[in-house]
Structure formats: C-alpha cells, structure tokens
C-alpha cells in the first residue's frame, strides 16, 4: 500500500517535472517564435535586412504616399545623425533615394549600427529597401561626416488605408 | 511502533530539538509554520520599505532620499511582497491545512518540502543584500528598475539587478517545488471516498494555482536568464542593436506576470468560501459553479498578458483581442462573487474577526476588480497607464484581495494551529484599523492617478500635495496597525483561552475533527469520506 503510494507519487512528479521543463523550453522557443510572428505580421515594424533584388516595373501614379523620416542616436554613440529631407511623397513602385547625414563628434573612430522601424506596423512589409546604410555597420573616423544613402520603394500592394508611413532609424553603438 | 503506544507517539518521537528540528523537519505542520512566520517577517520588511516611500511622498520635493534609493525601495518592496510575503503565506496555509483538509498524514514529498522552504531565506537575503553592500561602498544598491525588470534599463543597471535575478531564480525554484508537492498531495493522498468534486474549495484553489505556477514560473526564469546573459555574456535577446527586441521581454515577463496575479489570489478564493460557510452556518452556495469558475479564470489567466503594456505599441486587432479576453475574466469572477454573497444570504451570520476580514475583503476586492475592468479598456488605459490609478487598483486586488484574505485565513485557522483563541477584541480593532487606513491610503491614489500623477517618481507636482499627504498618513496608520496583528499572533501562540476541536460553531471539514492543536502526526489512519 505504502509502496504503491510512493510509486504513484514518483510517476506524477516525473510528469510534472516534464511540464516544468516544457515551460522552460517554451520560454526560449518564444524568442525565435517572436521574430517569426513579427516578420509575418510586421508587428514591431521591422523591415527587410538585406537588399531587395526585384525592382517593380510598374509605378502606380494614381496613389501618393508620404514617407516621413525620423532619426535618433542611442546613448554611448557620440554621433549627430539626421535625414536631409524630413519627408518625401512617393508613388507606390517608384524607386526613391534619400540621404541621411552622420557625423562623428568624438575624437576616436567609432562604429554604429542603424536599426530601422516602420509605423504603422502593417505597412512595414511594404517598404522595400534596395540599398541601405543599415544593412552593414558604419564606421566613422574622428570628426568625419558621411552621407548615408537609402534607396527604397513602396510596394503596390500597400493597404489602401495607409497614406502616410514613418521610417525611424536609431543608431546603436556597435563593436569595432 | 505498536498500536498500544500510538497515544504517546508525540512524546516519544525522537526528532531533533532546537534549531536542528526546524532545519531538518519534514513535518507539514512545522514547515507550514515556518512558511507563515517567514511570510509575516517579510511582510513587515516590505511594509517598512514602502513606509520609506510614503514618507518621501508626504510632501513635494526631495526630502529623505535620492531618486535612485527611492527606485530601489519600490522595486524591492514589490518583489518582497509578492514572492516573499504573499506566496509563502499561501504555501504555508497549503502545508498546514491541505493534508488536514483532505485527510492525508503529511504532504506527499516531505523532503522536497523542507528544501522548498529553506531556499526562501537565502533568496530574501540575496534580494536585500545590495542595500547593505552599498553602505560599504560595494555596488550602487538594489534593483532600481521596479519589479518588472524592463530592459534596456535592467541591462544597464548595477549589481542589484544580478542579485535580484538570482533571487528570482531561487524563489521560482522554491515555488515550483512547493507546487509539485501540492499537486501530488492533492492527486494521490486524498482520504478514501474523497473524490475531486468533494474536495474542499481551498484544495481546488491551490490545485489550479500550482498548475499555473509550474507552467509560468519557468518562463520568468527563462526571461531573467536571458537578461543575465544580455548583461554579462554578450547576447542580444533584448538589445535592438543586435537584432533583439526590448518589447519581447515585456511579453515574456507578463506571460508569467499576469497568471501570477491569479497565483496570488486563487488560494484565497479557495478558503474564503469556507470561512463564509462557517460564519453563515450554511453550506457554501454553488460549489460546482465555483470550481468551474476557478478553472475558467486559471485558463484565461495565461492568454491575456499583453493588457499590461497596451501603450507599448500593438496593432489594433491585438489590442481588441487582449481587451476583450481580459474583460471576459470578469464573468467567472462575477459568478464567484455571486456565490460568495449567496452563501451569506439568509445565513445566520456572526461577525468574528475572520468573518469581518472576509466581508471587508469581498467589498474591497470588488473595488479592485471593477477598477481593473476600467484599466482593461484600451482607450481608457492610454490615460491610466503608469499612473497612480494603477497603483491604487493593484493594491485593492493584492493588499485587500490578497493580504486581507490571508489575514482572514490566519484568524480563522490560528486557534486550530495553536490550540488557543486569539484576542477577539484586538482582532476586531486590527480589522477596522486596517480596512479604514487602507482606504485612506489608496482612495486618494485613484484621484491623483486620474489627475495624471505618474507612478515610480519620487517627486510630484504641487497640486497633488494634499492627496499625497492623506495617503501617507493612511499608510503609516496601516503599517502601525499591523503591529497589533503581530502581537495578537504571538500572544495567541504563547497561550490564551483553550480552543475547542471545532473552534467555530459552524465550521465544517476534516481539519475541525482533529484536536486543537492537531497532534504532530495526524491522520496516520486515513479517515473515510462518505
């Protein structure tokens, strides 16, 4: 009787430990899962991190979308960083180039990595970059000023109710 | 041991005495007592911390402390109250009362039980040690991020964050061990004839709590481990520069954090109906409805987490989902409230201290629930988020709904545990002081919150001065009234009027069939439930 009880207890403990282990695995599985969900739904405004290779041939000139640019520099990176134009009006499918400018205000060579984010989130998958300074990390010599180009287009299947989208870049300090 | 010596079992038991008895004990009553004592001590420690905060907030401007120390007090207060006061109190009751209520001789895994408790004191020390270290010039004090550990602040913080991370690991291990023990005890150790649907409600409340704990504590452990590797080992889980995302931490944290709210409350929802039926002298209303509601709340608890950060940015469909699912929790909770009130309805009620605390609990916890419904509204939350309204709301749920419920349980079971009646007059005085000063403390916080006073800031605009002064006065009365509680418990443990076996006239359940206090080993012969 007592041994039966102990065996039953042991079996249940093993099952419960599996639940605990499963929950721990689930916690770490949420990391890639989170990225996948965000990539599929565009939830946190992430854009393509490598160059878009297919450029559209058709420009939808019946629609016009405003793209705004904002920039920020995270603590620990002694740079000035701003877009040369605050916003542009583009037609979906039209390839546009805009310039940002970064200046290293410190007396050492520093590298930075720009991280983009698009609002509203549902538009983020439709802002396609052909060329971007954010694809690689940027290194500036002391006092150097650099023009940073961005070539992008808005894909034609952008949801009809989006008339304005905001592209934000934050420059983070990066390892040399 | 032969049957003839059973009566002398206690006296002849060869367990160690003194400190070794407590260090090595595997007896559920000893461990329960240790959990409850630890909880009471930490309740006073966490309470003193917040009195420091209320003293600083007594007037606008910075008087007593610098903002860093203020932030540290706030975060450690929350961690202590949640992990070291409320959760151990509920586990203490589970240890003491579950075996008695379900007719088991002890918990299923006594050694694990001992270990589960003795992890707690070191983790409490880990949590508070950085305060002392800072006095000696080591580090810059305790965790200063608030109990939520949000990055990037927690990635940049000092050694206090590391201490808190390890403390959370230990506290988590302790709760997981306790939960496994409770589930096994409930599943395998019930008296013959006690089916699941005949179990006392407290066992149901704890069973669901234990399942929530083993499913969500590992997620918190994972999240803070990622934080630790982000801080020291160059990973980028929450660092946008390396492709991570700080918002992901909020998802991980609240995936644990919201069920945690119900983890704190479900054990209370378990024994509150038992207290109600005792002092209403009629059986509890809607046993099945209550059990199903507890399960419904337990299930909903794990799918509503993102309402804690509506303002962090989410697409509208996600906002709507989290809003409606959160509001849906009020339905099973309304069923519970209905059953509690209906249990009292036309009962022959008397108002001893446990019943006073229970009735006060229903009203105050009701306010906590209703203000939660307001916060769940996405449109309203944009105004209320991170304001003192939130602080007032969750103190109505966690102080009134949690701690005052635990106090009801303490007064209810104290005569059973100690064998003596507590001082009823002092108990009633403690209730009225607590209930009134609690409201004096937190009602003004609803007002200043609505007017826009942000939480976790050591200074405030002049127009909030009067309400903050009232709130601080209330907090000091509330804090000092708890000394009555401590005095009452200690003097009851030392002596007093002898309690009968049944203690309360209307008390029902197996624990009331045993002598008060119950013998060191109870139900060695399991009772049969018809």
XYZ file of C-alpha atoms in Angstrom, chain B:
530
model
C 5.612 1.255 16.618
C 2.891 -0.925 18.052
C -0.690 0.240 18.314
C -0.604 0.458 22.108
C 1.950 3.265 22.047
C 0.136 5.410 19.492
C -1.235 7.701 22.176
C 2.285 8.507 23.351
C 3.587 8.873 19.852
C 4.268 12.577 20.181
C 6.212 12.460 23.401
C 8.428 9.590 22.325
C 9.228 10.926 18.940
C 12.970 11.176 18.519
C 13.111 14.181 16.232
C 15.900 16.669 16.944
C 15.185 19.690 19.078
C 16.157 23.336 18.899
C 17.311 24.816 15.599
C 18.047 21.388 14.107
C 14.386 20.473 14.450
C 13.446 23.341 12.150
C 16.346 22.858 9.738
C 15.693 19.164 9.209
C 11.948 18.900 9.733
C 9.828 17.172 7.127
C 6.604 17.596 9.080
C 3.980 19.525 7.139
C 2.859 21.472 10.222
C 6.401 22.582 11.090
C 7.080 23.592 7.510
C 3.748 25.383 7.299
C 4.595 27.311 10.461
C 7.983 28.267 9.033
C 6.419 29.458 5.762
C 3.864 31.556 7.641
C 6.464 33.017 10.020
C 8.805 33.843 7.143
C 5.905 35.458 5.308
C 4.974 37.600 8.321
C 8.575 38.779 8.771
C 8.934 39.646 5.085
C 5.542 41.381 5.154
C 6.932 43.701 7.823
C 10.209 44.197 5.918
C 8.406 45.006 2.641
C 5.989 47.216 4.536
C 8.755 49.238 6.178
C 10.281 49.836 2.748
C 7.085 51.322 1.429
C 6.721 53.485 4.519
C 10.054 54.996 3.461
C 8.459 55.738 0.087
C 5.330 57.230 1.661
C 7.475 59.367 3.964
C 9.304 60.747 0.937
C 5.995 61.386 -0.846
C 4.494 63.110 2.204
C 5.467 66.471 0.691
C 6.516 67.503 -2.812
C 10.240 67.821 -3.361
C 13.075 65.534 -2.326
C 13.487 65.346 1.447
C 14.674 61.991 2.691
C 16.350 60.066 -0.092
C 17.827 60.366 -3.537
C 15.770 59.136 -6.510
C 17.983 56.055 -7.022
C 17.296 54.813 -3.500
C 13.598 55.588 -3.970
C 13.533 53.425 -7.099
C 15.309 50.619 -5.295
C 12.807 50.654 -2.434
C 9.877 50.470 -4.855
C 11.199 47.505 -6.821
C 12.328 45.503 -3.811
C 9.081 46.270 -1.945
C 7.109 44.680 -4.781
C 9.356 41.636 -5.134
C 9.327 41.016 -1.381
C 5.577 41.447 -1.027
C 4.789 39.180 -3.986
C 7.434 36.469 -3.725
C 8.392 36.540 -0.057
C 5.174 37.569 1.712
C 2.041 36.624 -0.247
C 3.234 33.463 -1.996
C 4.873 31.893 1.090
C 1.765 32.727 3.151
C -0.403 30.795 0.698
C 2.121 27.934 0.610
C 2.205 27.964 4.405
C -1.559 27.508 4.554
C -1.315 24.765 1.941
C 1.256 22.941 4.049
C -0.676 23.291 7.251
C -4.196 22.776 6.039
C -4.227 20.721 2.834
C -3.199 17.426 4.481
C -5.679 18.090 7.292
C -8.470 19.033 4.901
C -8.061 16.054 2.580
C -7.278 13.573 5.366
C -3.645 12.909 4.441
C -0.956 12.045 7.014
C 1.506 14.552 5.529
C 2.499 16.162 2.233
C 3.443 13.659 -0.460
C 7.085 14.745 -0.740
C 8.241 15.823 2.722
C 11.954 16.220 1.982
C 11.311 18.304 -1.096
C 9.007 20.339 1.111
C 11.809 21.085 3.562
C 14.123 22.087 0.736
C 11.442 24.240 -0.863
C 11.175 26.285 2.300
C 14.869 26.613 3.099
C 15.592 28.097 -0.331
C 13.469 31.096 0.663
C 15.577 32.785 3.373
C 18.748 32.844 1.222
C 16.798 34.352 -1.663
C 15.352 37.032 0.612
C 18.910 37.818 1.703
C 20.060 37.960 -1.937
C 17.306 40.420 -2.686
C 18.116 42.814 0.153
C 21.887 42.332 0.453
C 22.761 45.019 -2.152
C 21.287 47.658 0.204
C 23.837 46.647 2.843
C 26.651 46.240 0.321
C 26.054 49.798 -0.895
C 26.628 51.043 2.654
C 30.119 49.556 2.444
C 30.733 51.072 -0.953
C 30.166 47.881 -2.951
C 27.873 48.400 -5.908
C 25.166 51.033 -6.173
C 22.375 49.379 -4.228
C 19.488 47.066 -5.023
C 17.440 46.576 -8.154
C 16.242 50.001 -9.291
C 14.090 49.028 -12.272
C 10.838 48.267 -10.474
C 9.912 44.620 -10.016
C 9.259 44.230 -13.755
C 12.963 44.268 -14.798
C 12.190 46.044 -18.088
C 15.174 46.338 -20.416
C 17.056 48.375 -21.546
C 17.156 49.823 -18.005
C 17.707 46.427 -16.396
C 20.512 45.647 -18.859
C 22.256 48.876 -17.861
C 21.580 48.603 -14.092
C 24.141 47.771 -11.402
C 24.798 44.616 -9.393
C 21.395 44.955 -7.731
C 19.855 43.567 -10.910
C 22.099 40.491 -10.808
C 21.228 39.863 -7.173
C 17.533 40.205 -7.956
C 17.832 37.835 -10.939
C 19.398 35.132 -8.780
C 16.864 35.778 -6.025
C 14.051 35.320 -8.557
C 15.651 32.072 -9.729
C 15.700 30.727 -6.173
C 12.209 31.967 -5.335
C 10.991 30.376 -8.555
C 12.602 27.031 -7.748
C 11.022 27.159 -4.309
C 7.527 27.795 -5.691
C 7.878 25.127 -8.363
C 8.944 22.561 -5.739
C 6.067 23.606 -3.495
C 3.613 23.354 -6.390
C 4.741 19.907 -7.485
C 4.353 18.771 -3.895
C 0.857 20.207 -3.636
C -0.339 18.684 -6.914
C 0.989 15.254 -5.955
C -0.556 15.535 -2.484
C -3.948 16.504 -3.858
C -3.950 13.840 -6.573
C -2.570 10.921 -4.603
C -3.131 11.466 -0.899
C -6.841 12.227 -0.553
C -8.781 10.203 2.012
C -10.672 7.222 0.604
C -14.033 8.382 -0.707
C -13.000 11.985 -1.268
C -13.477 12.447 -4.985
C -12.112 15.566 -6.682
C -15.583 17.111 -6.655
C -15.868 16.518 -2.905
C -12.594 18.292 -2.163
C -12.620 21.416 -0.006
C -12.572 24.583 -2.138
C -9.135 25.505 -0.760
C -7.697 22.373 -2.377
C -9.245 23.405 -5.704
C -7.876 26.926 -5.453
C -4.404 25.623 -4.725
C -4.506 22.899 -7.381
C -5.120 25.482 -10.105
C -2.551 27.836 -8.575
C 0.027 25.052 -8.593
C -0.593 24.267 -12.265
C -0.297 27.961 -13.144
C 2.960 28.148 -11.180
C 4.660 25.219 -12.852
C 3.603 26.478 -16.275
C 4.626 30.132 -15.875
C 7.477 30.373 -13.347
C 9.870 28.663 -15.826
C 9.004 31.355 -18.392
C 10.011 34.052 -15.897
C 13.151 32.095 -15.072
C 13.930 31.942 -18.804
C 13.303 35.656 -19.268
C 15.539 36.749 -16.399
C 18.211 34.291 -17.544
C 18.169 35.961 -20.966
C 18.529 39.263 -19.151
C 21.525 37.893 -17.285
C 23.238 36.707 -20.479
C 22.433 40.044 -22.145
C 24.115 41.791 -19.243
C 27.226 39.653 -18.997
C 27.679 37.279 -21.880
C 27.154 39.440 -24.939
C 23.800 38.052 -26.085
C 21.238 40.403 -27.642
C 17.869 38.978 -26.653
C 16.561 42.407 -25.679
C 19.073 44.673 -27.410
C 17.791 46.192 -30.641
C 21.331 46.889 -31.877
C 21.999 43.173 -32.008
C 18.657 42.274 -33.565
C 16.822 41.715 -30.275
C 13.739 43.464 -29.013
C 13.078 45.023 -25.595
C 9.322 44.596 -26.105
C 9.850 40.834 -26.226
C 10.884 40.982 -22.569
C 7.547 42.539 -21.730
C 5.771 39.661 -23.465
C 7.854 37.058 -21.641
C 7.565 38.815 -18.312
C 3.811 39.303 -18.415
C 3.206 35.829 -19.758
C 4.320 34.940 -16.253
C 3.220 38.168 -14.592
C -0.475 38.067 -15.297
C -1.039 34.458 -14.193
C 0.989 35.480 -11.143
C -1.870 37.766 -10.105
C -4.190 34.757 -10.024
C -1.484 32.646 -8.381
C -1.636 35.127 -5.512
C -5.430 35.198 -5.392
C -6.658 31.662 -6.187
C -5.647 30.140 -2.827
C -7.556 32.979 -1.143
C -10.598 32.335 -3.341
C -10.312 28.771 -2.088
C -10.612 29.377 1.639
C -12.835 32.467 1.573
C -15.972 30.366 0.759
C -15.044 28.045 3.635
C -14.902 30.981 6.043
C -18.190 32.300 4.649
C -19.995 28.998 5.152
C -18.598 28.701 8.675
C -19.853 32.067 9.838
C -23.081 31.954 7.826
C -23.783 28.498 9.272
C -24.994 27.078 5.973
C -23.275 25.122 3.183
C -21.441 27.133 0.534
C -23.559 28.099 -2.437
C -22.688 26.830 -5.924
C -19.735 24.531 -5.212
C -19.609 23.285 -8.809
C -20.050 26.761 -10.256
C -17.151 27.964 -8.117
C -14.889 25.105 -9.187
C -15.617 25.700 -12.862
C -15.133 29.440 -12.432
C -11.742 28.866 -10.819
C -10.718 26.732 -13.789
C -12.047 29.306 -16.246
C -10.039 32.051 -14.550
C -6.948 29.837 -14.470
C -7.275 29.168 -18.200
C -7.977 32.781 -19.159
C -5.085 33.947 -16.972
C -2.475 32.718 -19.436
C -3.941 34.307 -22.581
C -4.442 37.951 -21.575
C -0.942 39.114 -20.629
C -0.467 41.961 -23.112
C -3.012 44.245 -21.406
C -0.125 45.219 -19.118
C 1.545 47.096 -21.962
C -1.159 48.328 -24.302
C 0.803 51.551 -24.678
C 3.979 49.782 -25.856
C 2.512 49.695 -29.366
C 0.366 46.941 -30.811
C -1.818 46.569 -33.879
C -5.499 47.273 -33.312
C -6.674 43.627 -33.666
C -4.219 42.594 -30.934
C -5.410 45.450 -28.704
C -9.007 44.365 -29.186
C -8.237 40.718 -28.510
C -6.391 41.453 -25.289
C -9.057 43.913 -24.178
C -11.992 41.547 -24.698
C -10.234 38.480 -23.303
C -9.237 40.462 -20.216
C -12.761 41.692 -19.711
C -14.018 38.125 -20.139
C -12.295 37.224 -16.858
C -14.839 39.361 -15.050
C -17.567 36.829 -15.999
C -16.295 33.821 -13.987
C -15.248 36.279 -11.285
C -18.806 37.629 -11.182
C -20.006 34.039 -10.713
C -17.652 33.728 -7.752
C -18.845 36.996 -6.217
C -22.426 35.854 -6.661
C -21.692 32.539 -4.946
C -19.908 34.252 -2.049
C -22.756 36.675 -1.456
C -25.342 33.946 -1.923
C -23.533 31.824 0.681
C -24.160 34.610 3.215
C -27.723 35.218 2.039
C -30.225 34.389 4.794
C -27.482 32.680 6.758
C -27.355 33.064 10.497
C -24.290 35.209 10.358
C -21.941 36.242 13.121
C -19.027 38.595 12.751
C -15.939 37.249 14.429
C -12.635 38.654 13.133
C -12.197 36.165 10.259
C -15.706 36.949 9.010
C -15.121 40.706 9.325
C -11.993 40.360 7.225
C -13.858 38.202 4.707
C -16.787 40.568 4.253
C -14.414 43.552 4.071
C -12.372 41.539 1.612
C -15.376 40.964 -0.675
C -16.150 44.691 -0.830
C -12.574 45.927 -1.253
C -11.577 43.187 -3.665
C -14.729 44.080 -5.616
C -13.411 47.627 -5.991
C -10.082 46.198 -7.144
C -11.844 44.053 -9.740
C -14.025 46.855 -11.077
C -11.134 49.310 -11.428
C -9.290 46.542 -13.266
C -12.112 46.421 -15.753
C -11.554 50.124 -16.401
C -7.830 49.569 -16.961
C -8.560 46.746 -19.393
C -10.275 49.259 -21.669
C -7.697 50.140 -24.319
C -8.980 53.664 -24.834
C -9.059 54.466 -21.103
C -5.771 52.710 -20.429
C -3.893 55.252 -22.524
C -4.700 57.764 -19.776
C -4.391 55.476 -16.753
C -1.280 53.551 -17.758
C 1.670 54.023 -15.389
C -0.303 56.425 -13.225
C -1.157 56.128 -9.543
C -4.555 54.808 -10.622
C -2.800 51.551 -11.481
C -1.022 51.541 -8.118
C -4.323 52.005 -6.276
C -6.016 49.340 -8.429
C -3.493 46.594 -7.831
C -3.278 47.352 -4.130
C -7.036 46.834 -3.931
C -6.526 43.444 -5.557
C -3.273 42.436 -3.880
C -3.464 44.085 -0.459
C -7.225 43.865 0.037
C -7.738 40.824 -2.200
C -4.533 39.081 -1.211
C -3.208 40.106 2.185
C -6.535 40.873 3.884
C -7.754 37.493 2.625
C -4.666 35.853 4.104
C -5.379 37.686 7.385
C -8.916 36.268 7.372
C -7.330 32.839 6.963
C -4.846 33.486 9.760
C -7.590 34.415 12.249
C -9.751 31.521 11.010
C -7.119 28.809 11.454
C -4.945 30.305 14.207
C -6.959 28.647 17.016
C -6.659 25.326 15.180
C -2.917 25.745 14.670
C -2.030 26.980 18.161
C -4.800 25.461 20.267
C -5.583 28.865 21.771
C -8.136 31.529 20.948
C -6.648 34.839 19.849
C -7.785 38.104 21.434
C -11.088 38.803 19.664
C -11.226 42.476 20.691
C -7.746 43.160 19.357
C -8.577 41.203 16.206
C -11.625 43.357 15.525
C -9.645 46.523 16.247
C -6.992 45.294 13.821
C -9.633 44.743 11.160
C -11.212 48.172 11.480
C -7.863 49.975 11.593
C -6.644 48.014 8.582
C -9.787 48.437 6.486
C -10.150 52.155 7.183
C -6.490 53.138 6.874
C -6.178 51.022 3.734
C -8.915 53.078 2.105
C -7.434 56.320 3.399
C -4.151 55.284 1.773
C -5.398 54.197 -1.614
C -8.582 56.121 -2.454
C -6.540 59.359 -2.829
C -4.219 57.487 -5.173
C -7.117 56.836 -7.566
C -7.705 60.582 -7.660
C -4.109 61.684 -8.176
C -3.717 58.929 -10.758
C -6.693 60.191 -12.731
C -5.264 63.694 -12.476
C -2.049 62.440 -14.039
C 0.430 61.686 -11.277
C 2.883 59.088 -12.630
C 3.976 56.136 -10.515
C 7.589 55.388 -9.508
C 8.620 59.066 -9.377
C 9.976 60.470 -6.091
C 8.671 63.993 -6.643
C 5.357 65.368 -7.853
C 3.560 68.489 -8.922
C 2.175 70.782 -6.205
C -1.489 70.126 -6.953
C -1.109 66.533 -5.731
C 0.237 67.568 -2.321
C -2.943 67.218 -0.189
C -3.922 63.813 -1.523
C -0.390 62.503 -1.102
C -0.279 63.750 2.465
C -3.569 61.947 3.257
C -2.271 58.840 1.532
C 0.958 58.897 3.550
C -0.910 59.331 6.841
C -3.145 56.395 5.909
C -0.111 54.289 5.043
C 1.553 54.927 8.404
C -1.626 54.041 10.319
C -1.963 50.937 8.134
C 1.626 49.962 8.783
C 1.485 50.515 12.539
C -1.843 48.639 12.847
C -0.062 45.524 11.654
C 1.868 45.509 14.930
C -1.455 44.606 16.587
C -1.666 41.645 14.194
C 1.832 40.503 15.138
C 1.113 40.952 18.858
C -2.146 39.025 18.569
C -0.490 36.117 16.751
C 2.436 35.915 19.151
C 0.288 36.081 22.279
C -2.095 33.501 20.800
C 0.807 31.147 20.097
C 2.009 31.566 23.704
C -1.268 30.931 25.437
C -4.824 32.017 25.910
C -8.261 30.513 26.169
C -8.219 26.875 25.101
C -9.762 26.348 21.668
C -12.254 23.533 21.144
C -11.759 20.971 18.385
C -14.365 22.562 16.181
C -13.290 26.101 17.214
C -16.134 27.787 15.306
C -19.725 26.735 15.746
C -20.395 26.374 12.026
C -17.008 25.013 10.966
C -17.148 22.051 8.608
C -14.398 19.869 7.205
C -11.887 17.280 8.296
C -9.443 19.717 9.910
C -12.060 20.585 12.552
C -12.456 16.917 13.588
C -8.908 16.889 14.948
C -7.929 18.274 18.352
C -6.693 21.873 18.566
C -3.748 21.932 18.129
C -3.646 18.799 15.996
C -1.148 16.127 17.087
C 2.292 16.242 15.456
C 1.305 13.289 13.262
C -2.324 13.408 12.219
C -4.448 11.069 10.082
C -1.884 8.254 10.226
C -5.072 6.229 9.768
C -6.863 7.930 6.866
C -10.496 8.881 7.555
C -13.159 7.625 5.139
C -15.282 10.272 3.443
C -18.820 9.254 2.553
